[in-house]
PDB file of C-alpha atoms in Angstrom:
ATOM      1  CA  MET A   1     -22.524   7.010  22.169  1.00 77.00           C
ATOM      2  CA  VAL A   2     -19.873   5.910  20.349  1.00 88.00           C
ATOM      3  CA  LYS A   3     -16.240   7.269  21.637  1.00 93.00           C
ATOM      4  CA  TRP A   4     -13.696   8.116  18.779  1.00 97.00           C
ATOM      5  CA  THR A   5      -9.788   8.659  19.314  1.00 97.00           C
ATOM      6  CA  GLU A   6      -7.813  11.172  17.197  1.00 97.00           C
ATOM      7  CA  LEU A   7      -6.406   8.241  15.560  1.00 97.00           C
ATOM      8  CA  GLU A   8      -9.646   6.424  14.822  1.00 97.00           C
ATOM      9  CA  ARG A   9     -10.942  10.147  13.533  1.00 97.00           C
ATOM     10  CA  SER A  10      -8.315  10.842  11.447  1.00 97.00           C
ATOM     11  CA  THR A  11      -8.234   7.124  10.021  1.00 97.00           C
ATOM     12  CA  VAL A  12     -11.745   7.000   9.017  1.00 97.00           C
ATOM     13  CA  LYS A  13     -11.184  10.569   7.167  1.00 97.00           C
ATOM     14  CA  ALA A  14      -8.272   9.154   5.447  1.00 96.00           C
ATOM     15  CA  ILE A  15     -10.065   6.415   3.885  1.00 97.00           C
ATOM     16  CA  TRP A  16     -12.922   8.453   2.991  1.00 96.00           C
ATOM     17  CA  GLU A  17     -10.735  10.982   1.019  1.00 96.00           C
ATOM     18  CA  LYS A  18      -9.277   8.637  -1.261  1.00 95.00           C
ATOM     19  CA  ILE A  19     -12.986   7.153  -2.032  1.00 94.00           C
ATOM     20  CA  ASP A  20     -14.087   8.593  -5.142  1.00 94.00           C
ATOM     21  CA  ILE A  21     -17.827   8.482  -4.900  1.00 92.00           C
ATOM     22  CA  ASP A  22     -19.128   8.186  -8.403  1.00 91.00           C
ATOM     23  CA  GLU A  23     -16.455   5.444  -8.693  1.00 90.00           C
ATOM     24  CA  ILE A  24     -16.899   3.322  -5.863  1.00 92.00           C
ATOM     25  CA  GLY A  25     -20.682   4.119  -5.525  1.00 92.00           C
ATOM     26  CA  SER A  26     -21.717   2.284  -8.557  1.00 87.00           C
ATOM     27  CA  GLN A  27     -19.814  -0.677  -7.795  1.00 92.00           C
ATOM     28  CA  ILE A  28     -21.070  -1.368  -4.003  1.00 94.00           C
ATOM     29  CA  TRP A  29     -24.305  -1.474  -5.105  1.00 92.00           C
ATOM     30  CA  ALA A  30     -23.828  -4.001  -7.721  1.00 94.00           C
ATOM     31  CA  ARG A  31     -21.612  -6.235  -5.333  1.00 96.00           C
ATOM     32  CA  VAL A  32     -24.721  -6.058  -3.000  1.00 95.00           C
ATOM     33  CA  LEU A  33     -27.435  -7.416  -5.729  1.00 96.00           C
ATOM     34  CA  ILE A  34     -24.877  -9.822  -7.159  1.00 96.00           C
ATOM     35  CA  VAL A  35     -23.221 -11.399  -3.815  1.00 96.00           C
ATOM     36  CA  TYR A  36     -26.855 -11.215  -1.963  1.00 95.00           C
ATOM     37  CA  PRO A  37     -29.226 -11.706  -4.786  1.00 94.00           C
ATOM     38  CA  TRP A  38     -32.505 -11.460  -2.115  1.00 93.00           C
ATOM     39  CA  THR A  39     -31.599  -8.121  -1.650  1.00 93.00           C
ATOM     40  CA  GLU A  40     -33.289  -7.299  -5.375  1.00 93.00           C
ATOM     41  CA  ARG A  41     -36.651  -7.676  -3.679  1.00 91.00           C
ATOM     42  CA  TYR A  42     -36.193  -3.956  -2.749  1.00 91.00           C
ATOM     43  CA  PHE A  43     -35.806  -2.950  -6.329  1.00 93.00           C
ATOM     44  CA  GLY A  44     -38.307  -4.098  -8.538  1.00 90.00           C
ATOM     45  CA  SER A  45     -38.320  -0.259  -9.990  1.00 94.00           C
ATOM     46  CA  PHE A  46     -34.969  -0.608 -11.370  1.00 95.00           C
ATOM     47  CA  GLY A  47     -35.355  -2.527 -14.651  1.00 94.00           C
ATOM     48  CA  ASP A  48     -33.412  -5.467 -15.512  1.00 94.00           C
ATOM     49  CA  LEU A  49     -31.779  -7.064 -12.759  1.00 94.00           C
ATOM     50  CA  PHE A  50     -31.811 -10.334 -14.269  1.00 93.00           C
ATOM     51  CA  THR A  51     -28.135 -11.524 -14.993  1.00 94.00           C
ATOM     52  CA  ILE A  52     -24.958 -10.282 -13.663  1.00 94.00           C
ATOM     53  CA  THR A  53     -24.126  -8.161 -16.869  1.00 95.00           C
ATOM     54  CA  ALA A  54     -27.408  -6.092 -16.596  1.00 95.00           C
ATOM     55  CA  ILE A  55     -26.954  -5.508 -13.199  1.00 95.00           C
ATOM     56  CA  LEU A  56     -23.473  -4.167 -13.666  1.00 94.00           C
ATOM     57  CA  LYS A  57     -24.913  -1.889 -16.423  1.00 94.00           C
ATOM     58  CA  ASN A  58     -27.879  -0.682 -14.817  1.00 95.00           C
ATOM     59  CA  VAL A  59     -27.890   2.926 -14.239  1.00 95.00           C
ATOM     60  CA  LYS A  60     -30.692   2.971 -11.621  1.00 95.00           C
ATOM     61  CA  VAL A  61     -28.317   0.685  -9.584  1.00 95.00           C
ATOM     62  CA  ALA A  62     -25.279   2.516  -9.865  1.00 94.00           C
ATOM     63  CA  ALA A  63     -26.944   6.212  -9.025  1.00 95.00           C
ATOM     64  CA  HIS A  64     -28.669   4.540  -6.097  1.00 94.00           C
ATOM     65  CA  GLY A  65     -24.849   3.595  -5.054  1.00 94.00           C
ATOM     66  CA  ARG A  66     -23.525   6.987  -5.467  1.00 94.00           C
ATOM     67  CA  MET A  67     -26.714   7.908  -3.211  1.00 94.00           C
ATOM     68  CA  VAL A  68     -26.032   5.751  -0.350  1.00 94.00           C
ATOM     69  CA  LEU A  69     -22.288   6.909  -0.489  1.00 93.00           C
ATOM     70  CA  LYS A  70     -23.030  10.829  -0.357  1.00 94.00           C
ATOM     71  CA  ALA A  71     -25.405   9.547   2.719  1.00 93.00           C
ATOM     72  CA  LEU A  72     -22.185   7.980   4.220  1.00 95.00           C
ATOM     73  CA  ASP A  73     -20.631  11.422   4.077  1.00 94.00           C
ATOM     74  CA  LYS A  74     -23.066  12.465   6.588  1.00 93.00           C
ATOM     75  CA  ALA A  75     -21.637   9.849   8.955  1.00 95.00           C
ATOM     76  CA  VAL A  76     -17.710  10.624   8.243  1.00 96.00           C
ATOM     77  CA  ASN A  77     -18.407  14.576   9.268  1.00 95.00           C
ATOM     78  CA  ASN A  78     -20.815  13.467  12.423  1.00 94.00           C
ATOM     79  CA  MET A  79     -18.978  10.628  14.212  1.00 96.00           C
ATOM     80  CA  ASP A  80     -20.255  11.987  17.350  1.00 95.00           C
ATOM     81  CA  ASN A  81     -23.894  12.194  16.443  1.00 93.00           C
ATOM     82  CA  MET A  82     -24.590   9.059  14.073  1.00 95.00           C
ATOM     83  CA  LYS A  83     -27.866   8.219  15.768  1.00 94.00           C
ATOM     84  CA  ARG A  84     -29.320  11.553  15.382  1.00 94.00           C
ATOM     85  CA  THR A  85     -27.938  12.068  12.038  1.00 94.00           C
ATOM     86  CA  TYR A  86     -29.484   8.697  10.696  1.00 96.00           C
ATOM     87  CA  ALA A  87     -32.555   9.056  12.608  1.00 95.00           C
ATOM     88  CA  ASP A  88     -34.827  10.170   9.723  1.00 95.00           C
ATOM     89  CA  LEU A  89     -33.445   7.760   7.408  1.00 95.00           C
ATOM     90  CA  SER A  90     -33.732   4.947   9.727  1.00 96.00           C
ATOM     91  CA  ARG A  91     -37.522   5.616  10.364  1.00 96.00           C
ATOM     92  CA  LEU A  92     -37.982   5.769   6.343  1.00 95.00           C
ATOM     93  CA  HIS A  93     -36.297   2.441   5.636  1.00 95.00           C
ATOM     94  CA  PHE A  94     -37.996   0.769   8.401  1.00 94.00           C
ATOM     95  CA  GLN A  95     -41.661   2.435   8.071  1.00 93.00           C
ATOM     96  CA  LYS A  96     -41.817   3.024   4.400  1.00 93.00           C
ATOM     97  CA  LEU A  97     -39.677   1.015   2.611  1.00 92.00           C
ATOM     98  CA  GLU A  98     -39.837  -2.150   5.076  1.00 92.00           C
ATOM     99  CA  VAL A  99     -35.720  -3.010   4.564  1.00 93.00           C
ATOM    100  CA  ASP A 100     -34.784  -6.055   6.585  1.00 93.00           C
ATOM    101  CA  PRO A 101     -32.025  -4.426   9.112  1.00 93.00           C
ATOM    102  CA  ASP A 102     -29.596  -7.760   8.241  1.00 92.00           C
ATOM    103  CA  SER A 103     -29.274  -5.830   4.603  1.00 94.00           C
ATOM    104  CA  PHE A 104     -27.523  -2.945   6.081  1.00 95.00           C
ATOM    105  CA  ARG A 105     -24.844  -5.174   7.372  1.00 95.00           C
ATOM    106  CA  LEU A 106     -24.304  -7.006   4.094  1.00 96.00           C
ATOM    107  CA  LEU A 107     -24.047  -3.333   2.771  1.00 96.00           C
ATOM    108  CA  ALA A 108     -21.494  -2.699   5.230  1.00 97.00           C
ATOM    109  CA  ASP A 109     -19.198  -5.534   4.122  1.00 96.00           C
ATOM    110  CA  CYS A 110     -19.440  -5.101   0.455  1.00 97.00           C
ATOM    111  CA  ILE A 111     -18.562  -1.304   1.077  1.00 96.00           C
ATOM    112  CA  THR A 112     -15.347  -2.745   3.201  1.00 97.00           C
ATOM    113  CA  ILE A 113     -14.776  -5.188   0.511  1.00 97.00           C
ATOM    114  CA  THR A 114     -14.735  -2.541  -2.171  1.00 96.00           C
ATOM    115  CA  ILE A 115     -12.555  -0.306  -0.367  1.00 96.00           C
ATOM    116  CA  ALA A 116     -10.391  -2.978   0.094  1.00 97.00           C
ATOM    117  CA  CYS A 117      -9.957  -3.574  -3.879  1.00 96.00           C
ATOM    118  CA  LYS A 118      -9.413  -0.023  -4.535  1.00 95.00           C
ATOM    119  CA  LEU A 119      -7.056   0.494  -1.583  1.00 96.00           C
ATOM    120  CA  LYS A 120      -5.154  -2.633  -1.544  1.00 95.00           C
ATOM    121  CA  SER A 121      -2.334  -3.001   1.179  1.00 92.00           C
ATOM    122  CA  ALA A 122      -3.042   0.653   2.175  1.00 94.00           C
ATOM    123  CA  LEU A 123      -5.845  -0.946   3.976  1.00 96.00           C
ATOM    124  CA  SER A 124      -3.707  -2.584   6.529  1.00 96.00           C
ATOM    125  CA  PRO A 125      -5.366  -4.528   9.323  1.00 97.00           C
ATOM    126  CA  GLN A 126      -5.184  -1.371  11.728  1.00 97.00           C
ATOM    127  CA  SER A 127      -7.166   0.671   9.366  1.00 97.00           C
ATOM    128  CA  GLN A 128      -9.663  -2.265   8.329  1.00 97.00           C
ATOM    129  CA  ALA A 129     -10.536  -2.611  12.077  1.00 97.00           C
ATOM    130  CA  ILE A 130     -10.815   1.150  12.580  1.00 97.00           C
ATOM    131  CA  TRP A 131     -13.369   1.269   9.190  1.00 97.00           C
ATOM    132  CA  GLN A 132     -15.489  -1.482  10.775  1.00 97.00           C
ATOM    133  CA  LYS A 133     -15.630  -0.071  13.993  1.00 97.00           C
ATOM    134  CA  PHE A 134     -16.963   3.158  11.865  1.00 97.00           C
ATOM    135  CA  ILE A 135     -19.306   1.242   9.424  1.00 97.00           C
ATOM    136  CA  TYR A 136     -20.784  -0.745  12.034  1.00 96.00           C
ATOM    137  CA  ALA A 137     -21.684   2.102  14.117  1.00 97.00           C
ATOM    138  CA  VAL A 138     -23.443   3.552  10.933  1.00 97.00           C
ATOM    139  CA  VAL A 139     -25.372   0.215  10.796  1.00 97.00           C
ATOM    140  CA  ASP A 140     -26.413   0.632  14.193  1.00 96.00           C
ATOM    141  CA  ALA A 141     -27.270   4.064  13.506  1.00 96.00           C
ATOM    142  CA  MET A 142     -29.610   3.083  10.714  1.00 96.00           C
ATOM    143  CA  SER A 143     -31.359   0.213  12.946  1.00 95.00           C
ATOM    144  CA  SER A 144     -32.097   2.592  15.848  1.00 94.00           C
ATOM    145  CA  GLN A 145     -34.889   3.424  14.882  1.00 94.00           C
ATOM    146  CA  TYR A 146     -36.807  -0.236  13.993  1.00 93.00           C
ATOM    147  CA  ARG A 147     -39.005  -1.146  16.662  1.00 80.00           C
TER     148      ARG A 147
ATOM    149  CA  MET B   1     -24.822 -31.416  -0.900  1.00 77.00           C
ATOM    150  CA  VAL B   2     -23.644 -28.144  -2.217  1.00 90.00           C
ATOM    151  CA  GLU B   3     -23.888 -27.715  -6.225  1.00 95.00           C
ATOM    152  CA  TRP B   4     -20.969 -26.166  -8.131  1.00 97.00           C
ATOM    153  CA  SER B   5     -21.349 -24.965 -11.587  1.00 97.00           C
ATOM    154  CA  GLU B   6     -18.447 -25.403 -14.042  1.00 97.00           C
ATOM    155  CA  ASN B   7     -18.039 -21.423 -13.601  1.00 97.00           C
ATOM    156  CA  GLU B   8     -17.877 -21.690 -10.081  1.00 97.00           C
ATOM    157  CA  ARG B   9     -15.257 -24.390  -9.933  1.00 97.00           C
ATOM    158  CA  SER B  10     -12.902 -22.583 -12.365  1.00 97.00           C
ATOM    159  CA  ILE B  11     -13.396 -19.232 -10.487  1.00 97.00           C
ATOM    160  CA  ILE B  12     -12.407 -21.023  -7.190  1.00 97.00           C
ATOM    161  CA  SER B  13      -9.738 -22.792  -8.962  1.00 97.00           C
ATOM    162  CA  ASN B  14      -8.268 -19.656 -10.645  1.00 97.00           C
ATOM    163  CA  ILE B  15      -8.218 -17.770  -7.424  1.00 97.00           C
ATOM    164  CA  PHE B  16      -6.074 -20.247  -5.479  1.00 96.00           C
ATOM    165  CA  SER B  17      -4.014 -21.260  -8.205  1.00 95.00           C
ATOM    166  CA  ASN B  18      -2.841 -17.527  -8.408  1.00 93.00           C
ATOM    167  CA  LEU B  19      -2.345 -17.158  -4.626  1.00 94.00           C
ATOM    168  CA  ASP B  20       1.086 -17.005  -3.049  1.00 96.00           C
ATOM    169  CA  TYR B  21      -0.102 -19.001   0.011  1.00 97.00           C
ATOM    170  CA  ASN B  22       3.260 -17.439   1.933  1.00 97.00           C
ATOM    171  CA  ASP B  23       1.928 -14.077   1.643  1.00 97.00           C
ATOM    172  CA  ILE B  24      -1.412 -14.548   1.644  1.00 97.00           C
ATOM    173  CA  GLY B  25      -1.974 -17.030   4.647  1.00 97.00           C
ATOM    174  CA  PRO B  26       0.030 -14.832   6.854  1.00 97.00           C
ATOM    175  CA  LYS B  27      -1.782 -11.694   6.069  1.00 97.00           C
ATOM    176  CA  ALA B  28      -5.502 -13.097   6.656  1.00 98.00           C
ATOM    177  CA  LEU B  29      -4.538 -14.496  10.171  1.00 97.00           C
ATOM    178  CA  VAL B  30      -2.622 -11.521  11.147  1.00 98.00           C
ATOM    179  CA  ARG B  31      -5.734  -9.290   9.953  1.00 97.00           C
ATOM    180  CA  CYS B  32      -8.083 -11.579  12.091  1.00 97.00           C
ATOM    181  CA  LEU B  33      -5.863 -11.460  15.149  1.00 97.00           C
ATOM    182  CA  ILE B  34      -5.769  -7.241  14.654  1.00 97.00           C
ATOM    183  CA  VAL B  35      -9.109  -6.786  13.659  1.00 97.00           C
ATOM    184  CA  TYR B  36     -11.035  -9.159  16.021  1.00 96.00           C
ATOM    185  CA  PRO B  37      -8.486  -9.217  18.856  1.00 95.00           C
ATOM    186  CA  TRP B  38     -10.507 -11.530  20.948  1.00 94.00           C
ATOM    187  CA  THR B  39      -9.124 -14.382  18.783  1.00 95.00           C
ATOM    188  CA  GLN B  40      -5.739 -13.740  20.108  1.00 95.00           C
ATOM    189  CA  ARG B  41      -6.963 -16.123  23.093  1.00 92.00           C
ATOM    190  CA  TYR B  42      -6.240 -19.183  20.988  1.00 92.00           C
ATOM    191  CA  PHE B  43      -2.404 -18.550  20.472  1.00 94.00           C
ATOM    192  CA  THR B  44      -0.911 -17.677  23.891  1.00 92.00           C
ATOM    193  CA  SER B  45       1.968 -20.328  22.986  1.00 95.00           C
ATOM    194  CA  PHE B  46       2.680 -17.766  20.249  1.00 96.00           C
ATOM    195  CA  GLY B  47       4.696 -15.326  21.946  1.00 95.00           C
ATOM    196  CA  ASN B  48       4.658 -11.834  21.504  1.00 94.00           C
ATOM    197  CA  LEU B  49       0.909 -10.842  20.305  1.00 95.00           C
ATOM    198  CA  TYR B  50       0.824  -7.093  22.216  1.00 93.00           C
ATOM    199  CA  ASN B  51       0.517  -5.159  19.412  1.00 94.00           C
ATOM    200  CA  ALA B  52      -0.100  -4.987  15.414  1.00 94.00           C
ATOM    201  CA  GLU B  53       3.560  -4.751  15.056  1.00 95.00           C
ATOM    202  CA  ALA B  54       4.374  -7.471  16.789  1.00 96.00           C
ATOM    203  CA  ILE B  55       1.801  -9.651  15.407  1.00 97.00           C
ATOM    204  CA  SER B  56       2.697  -8.444  12.153  1.00 96.00           C
ATOM    205  CA  THR B  57       5.917 -10.037  12.281  1.00 96.00           C
ATOM    206  CA  ASN B  58       5.309 -12.711  14.415  1.00 97.00           C
ATOM    207  CA  PRO B  59       6.801 -15.937  12.476  1.00 97.00           C
ATOM    208  CA  LYS B  60       4.326 -18.885  14.251  1.00 97.00           C
ATOM    209  CA  VAL B  61       1.693 -16.587  13.209  1.00 97.00           C
ATOM    210  CA  ALA B  62       2.962 -16.511   9.740  1.00 97.00           C
ATOM    211  CA  ALA B  63       3.880 -20.244   9.952  1.00 97.00           C
ATOM    212  CA  HIS B  64       0.203 -20.700  11.251  1.00 97.00           C
ATOM    213  CA  GLY B  65      -1.418 -18.622   8.406  1.00 97.00           C
ATOM    214  CA  ILE B  66       0.337 -20.645   6.052  1.00 97.00           C
ATOM    215  CA  LYS B  67      -0.899 -23.938   7.020  1.00 96.00           C
ATOM    216  CA  VAL B  68      -4.717 -22.793   7.587  1.00 95.00           C
ATOM    217  CA  LEU B  69      -4.395 -21.425   3.963  1.00 96.00           C
ATOM    218  CA  HIS B  70      -3.112 -25.137   2.656  1.00 96.00           C
ATOM    219  CA  GLY B  71      -5.923 -26.469   4.942  1.00 95.00           C
ATOM    220  CA  LEU B  72      -8.353 -24.947   2.473  1.00 96.00           C
ATOM    221  CA  ASP B  73      -6.468 -27.046  -0.353  1.00 94.00           C
ATOM    222  CA  ARG B  74      -8.582 -30.055   0.974  1.00 94.00           C
ATOM    223  CA  ALA B  75     -11.705 -28.057   0.125  1.00 96.00           C
ATOM    224  CA  LEU B  76     -10.236 -26.935  -3.202  1.00 96.00           C
ATOM    225  CA  LYS B  77      -9.962 -30.906  -4.268  1.00 95.00           C
ATOM    226  CA  ASN B  78     -12.898 -32.355  -2.977  1.00 96.00           C
ATOM    227  CA  MET B  79     -15.631 -29.574  -3.758  1.00 96.00           C
ATOM    228  CA  ASP B  80     -18.008 -32.560  -4.013  1.00 96.00           C
ATOM    229  CA  ASN B  81     -17.467 -33.631  -0.244  1.00 95.00           C
ATOM    230  CA  ILE B  82     -16.596 -30.691   1.733  1.00 96.00           C
ATOM    231  CA  LYS B  83     -18.181 -31.607   4.815  1.00 95.00           C
ATOM    232  CA  ALA B  84     -16.891 -35.160   5.062  1.00 95.00           C
ATOM    233  CA  THR B  85     -13.378 -33.521   4.248  1.00 95.00           C
ATOM    234  CA  TYR B  86     -13.425 -31.366   7.312  1.00 96.00           C
ATOM    235  CA  ALA B  87     -14.967 -33.801   9.572  1.00 95.00           C
ATOM    236  CA  GLU B  88     -11.997 -34.803  11.643  1.00 95.00           C
ATOM    237  CA  LEU B  89     -10.682 -30.905  11.679  1.00 95.00           C
ATOM    238  CA  SER B  90     -13.785 -29.872  12.890  1.00 95.00           C
ATOM    239  CA  VAL B  91     -13.694 -32.752  15.931  1.00 95.00           C
ATOM    240  CA  LEU B  92     -10.301 -31.460  16.206  1.00 94.00           C
ATOM    241  CA  HIS B  93     -11.321 -27.515  16.689  1.00 93.00           C
ATOM    242  CA  SER B  94     -14.453 -28.624  19.047  1.00 93.00           C
ATOM    243  CA  GLU B  95     -13.018 -31.000  21.512  1.00 93.00           C
ATOM    244  CA  LYS B  96      -9.262 -30.269  21.569  1.00 93.00           C
ATOM    245  CA  LEU B  97      -8.634 -26.694  20.712  1.00 92.00           C
ATOM    246  CA  HIS B  98     -12.292 -25.339  21.802  1.00 92.00           C
ATOM    247  CA  VAL B  99     -12.295 -22.666  19.289  1.00 92.00           C
ATOM    248  CA  ASP B 100     -15.607 -20.800  18.983  1.00 92.00           C
ATOM    249  CA  PRO B 101     -17.305 -21.940  15.758  1.00 92.00           C
ATOM    250  CA  ASP B 102     -18.224 -17.998  15.393  1.00 92.00           C
ATOM    251  CA  ASN B 103     -14.337 -17.319  14.345  1.00 93.00           C
ATOM    252  CA  PHE B 104     -14.381 -19.602  11.519  1.00 95.00           C
ATOM    253  CA  LYS B 105     -16.351 -16.689   9.668  1.00 96.00           C
ATOM    254  CA  LEU B 106     -14.466 -13.865  11.064  1.00 96.00           C
ATOM    255  CA  LEU B 107     -11.269 -15.662   9.499  1.00 97.00           C
ATOM    256  CA  SER B 108     -12.674 -16.178   6.191  1.00 97.00           C
ATOM    257  CA  ASP B 109     -13.644 -12.402   6.230  1.00 97.00           C
ATOM    258  CA  CYS B 110     -10.486 -11.577   6.642  1.00 98.00           C
ATOM    259  CA  LEU B 111      -8.908 -13.948   3.955  1.00 98.00           C
ATOM    260  CA  THR B 112     -11.777 -12.477   1.640  1.00 98.00           C
ATOM    261  CA  ILE B 113     -10.527  -8.698   2.045  1.00 98.00           C
ATOM    262  CA  VAL B 114      -6.718  -9.689   1.895  1.00 98.00           C
ATOM    263  CA  VAL B 115      -7.670 -11.532  -1.384  1.00 98.00           C
ATOM    264  CA  ALA B 116      -9.862  -8.540  -2.468  1.00 97.00           C
ATOM    265  CA  GLY B 117      -6.842  -6.428  -1.493  1.00 97.00           C
ATOM    266  CA  LYS B 118      -4.882  -8.768  -3.696  1.00 96.00           C
ATOM    267  CA  LEU B 119      -6.826  -8.712  -7.063  1.00 96.00           C
ATOM    268  CA  GLY B 120      -8.158  -5.249  -7.043  1.00 96.00           C
ATOM    269  CA  SER B 121     -10.835  -4.541  -9.398  1.00 94.00           C
ATOM    270  CA  ALA B 122     -10.564  -8.091 -11.037  1.00 96.00           C
ATOM    271  CA  PHE B 123     -12.322  -9.425  -7.808  1.00 97.00           C
ATOM    272  CA  THR B 124     -15.545  -8.698  -9.435  1.00 97.00           C
ATOM    273  CA  PRO B 125     -19.066  -9.024  -7.738  1.00 97.00           C
ATOM    274  CA  GLU B 126     -19.266 -12.489  -9.299  1.00 97.00           C
ATOM    275  CA  ILE B 127     -15.700 -13.464  -7.824  1.00 98.00           C
ATOM    276  CA  GLN B 128     -16.692 -12.270  -4.671  1.00 98.00           C
ATOM    277  CA  ALA B 129     -19.963 -14.271  -4.644  1.00 97.00           C
ATOM    278  CA  THR B 130     -18.511 -17.537  -5.703  1.00 98.00           C
ATOM    279  CA  PHE B 131     -15.523 -17.055  -3.277  1.00 98.00           C
ATOM    280  CA  GLN B 132     -17.728 -16.223  -0.112  1.00 98.00           C
ATOM    281  CA  LYS B 133     -19.640 -19.300  -1.259  1.00 97.00           C
ATOM    282  CA  PHE B 134     -17.000 -21.491  -1.168  1.00 98.00           C
ATOM    283  CA  LEU B 135     -15.505 -19.961   2.420  1.00 98.00           C
ATOM    284  CA  ALA B 136     -18.834 -20.469   3.793  1.00 97.00           C
ATOM    285  CA  VAL B 137     -19.550 -24.042   2.772  1.00 97.00           C
ATOM    286  CA  VAL B 138     -15.838 -24.895   4.491  1.00 97.00           C
ATOM    287  CA  VAL B 139     -16.872 -22.489   7.489  1.00 97.00           C
ATOM    288  CA  SER B 140     -20.110 -24.636   8.006  1.00 96.00           C
ATOM    289  CA  ALA B 141     -18.116 -28.040   7.719  1.00 96.00           C
ATOM    290  CA  LEU B 142     -15.711 -26.882  10.362  1.00 95.00           C
ATOM    291  CA  GLY B 143     -18.744 -26.122  12.515  1.00 94.00           C
ATOM    292  CA  LYS B 144     -20.599 -29.348  11.783  1.00 92.00           C
ATOM    293  CA  GLN B 145     -19.145 -31.707  14.433  1.00 91.00           C
ATOM    294  CA  TYR B 146     -19.616 -29.418  17.137  1.00 90.00           C
ATOM    295  CA  HIS B 147     -22.347 -30.406  20.036  1.00 82.00           C
TER     296      HIS B 147
END
C-alpha cells in the first residue's frame, strides 16, 4: 500500500480543488487522442476523429474526458485504498475493453500536462512530484487486475 | 530519418523563439532534480542540493539549465540531421559523464511541463504533440552512441 504524508495528502487535494472537471476533462481526452493517435483505436464509436479540429469539437470525446476525471475523484478521496477502489474498473478495462495498460500512463501524463497549463507556476516542482506520485499510484491500481 | 512537415517546423521554431532561455532552462533542470531526485547524483560538484529551496536557488544548477537549453538550439538548426548533430554529445554523456540515457526522457518531460506552464492554454494538443516529437528525436539521438 502506498504511504502518504500529510503534506502529500493536502497537496493532492489542493491541486484537485483547482480543477474544474468539466473544463479540464474535455481537454484531457483530446490531448491523449491527438498526442498519441493510436489510442483512437478504442473509440470507434465516437464518430469523427479524423482531424485535430474534429477531435477538439467531438462531444463524445469531451464527455468521456469528464467521466474519467470524475472517476479520478474516487482516488483523491480514497488515497489509502486505491487498489480496491479501482479493482472493478481495472477488471473492466482488462477483460471487456481490452485496453493496453500502457495507455493509462499516457493518460496520466496528459492529465499532468493539462494541469500544468491551467495552474502554470502554481504547479511547483514539489507539487509536481507529489501529483506524479499520486497519478502513478492510480495507474498502478488501474493495472492491478491485469493478468 | 525523421520527417518534419512545414507546420511542425514552424511550431517548433515559434516555441523556441518565444522562450526566455534564462528562465526556462533553470526551471526545467530544477524541476528534474526535485521531481526525480536520483538525477542529483550527476551534480555532486554543484554544492547544496539538499532540499527544494537549495536546488531552486543554486546558481550552478541555473547556469547548467541554460547551457542544456541552448544545446537544444543545435537540434533546432539541424532538424533534418539531429542524430549526427548530437553524436559527439552522446559519446560524451555515455563515456565520460556516464549518464543513464533514461534520464534524457525525464529532463525532456520536465521541460515539457515548464513550457506547458509558461504557455498555458496556448500549449494546445497539436503543439504538445509536435514538441514531444521534437524532444523524443533529441532524446533518441543522445542515446544513440551508447553501447
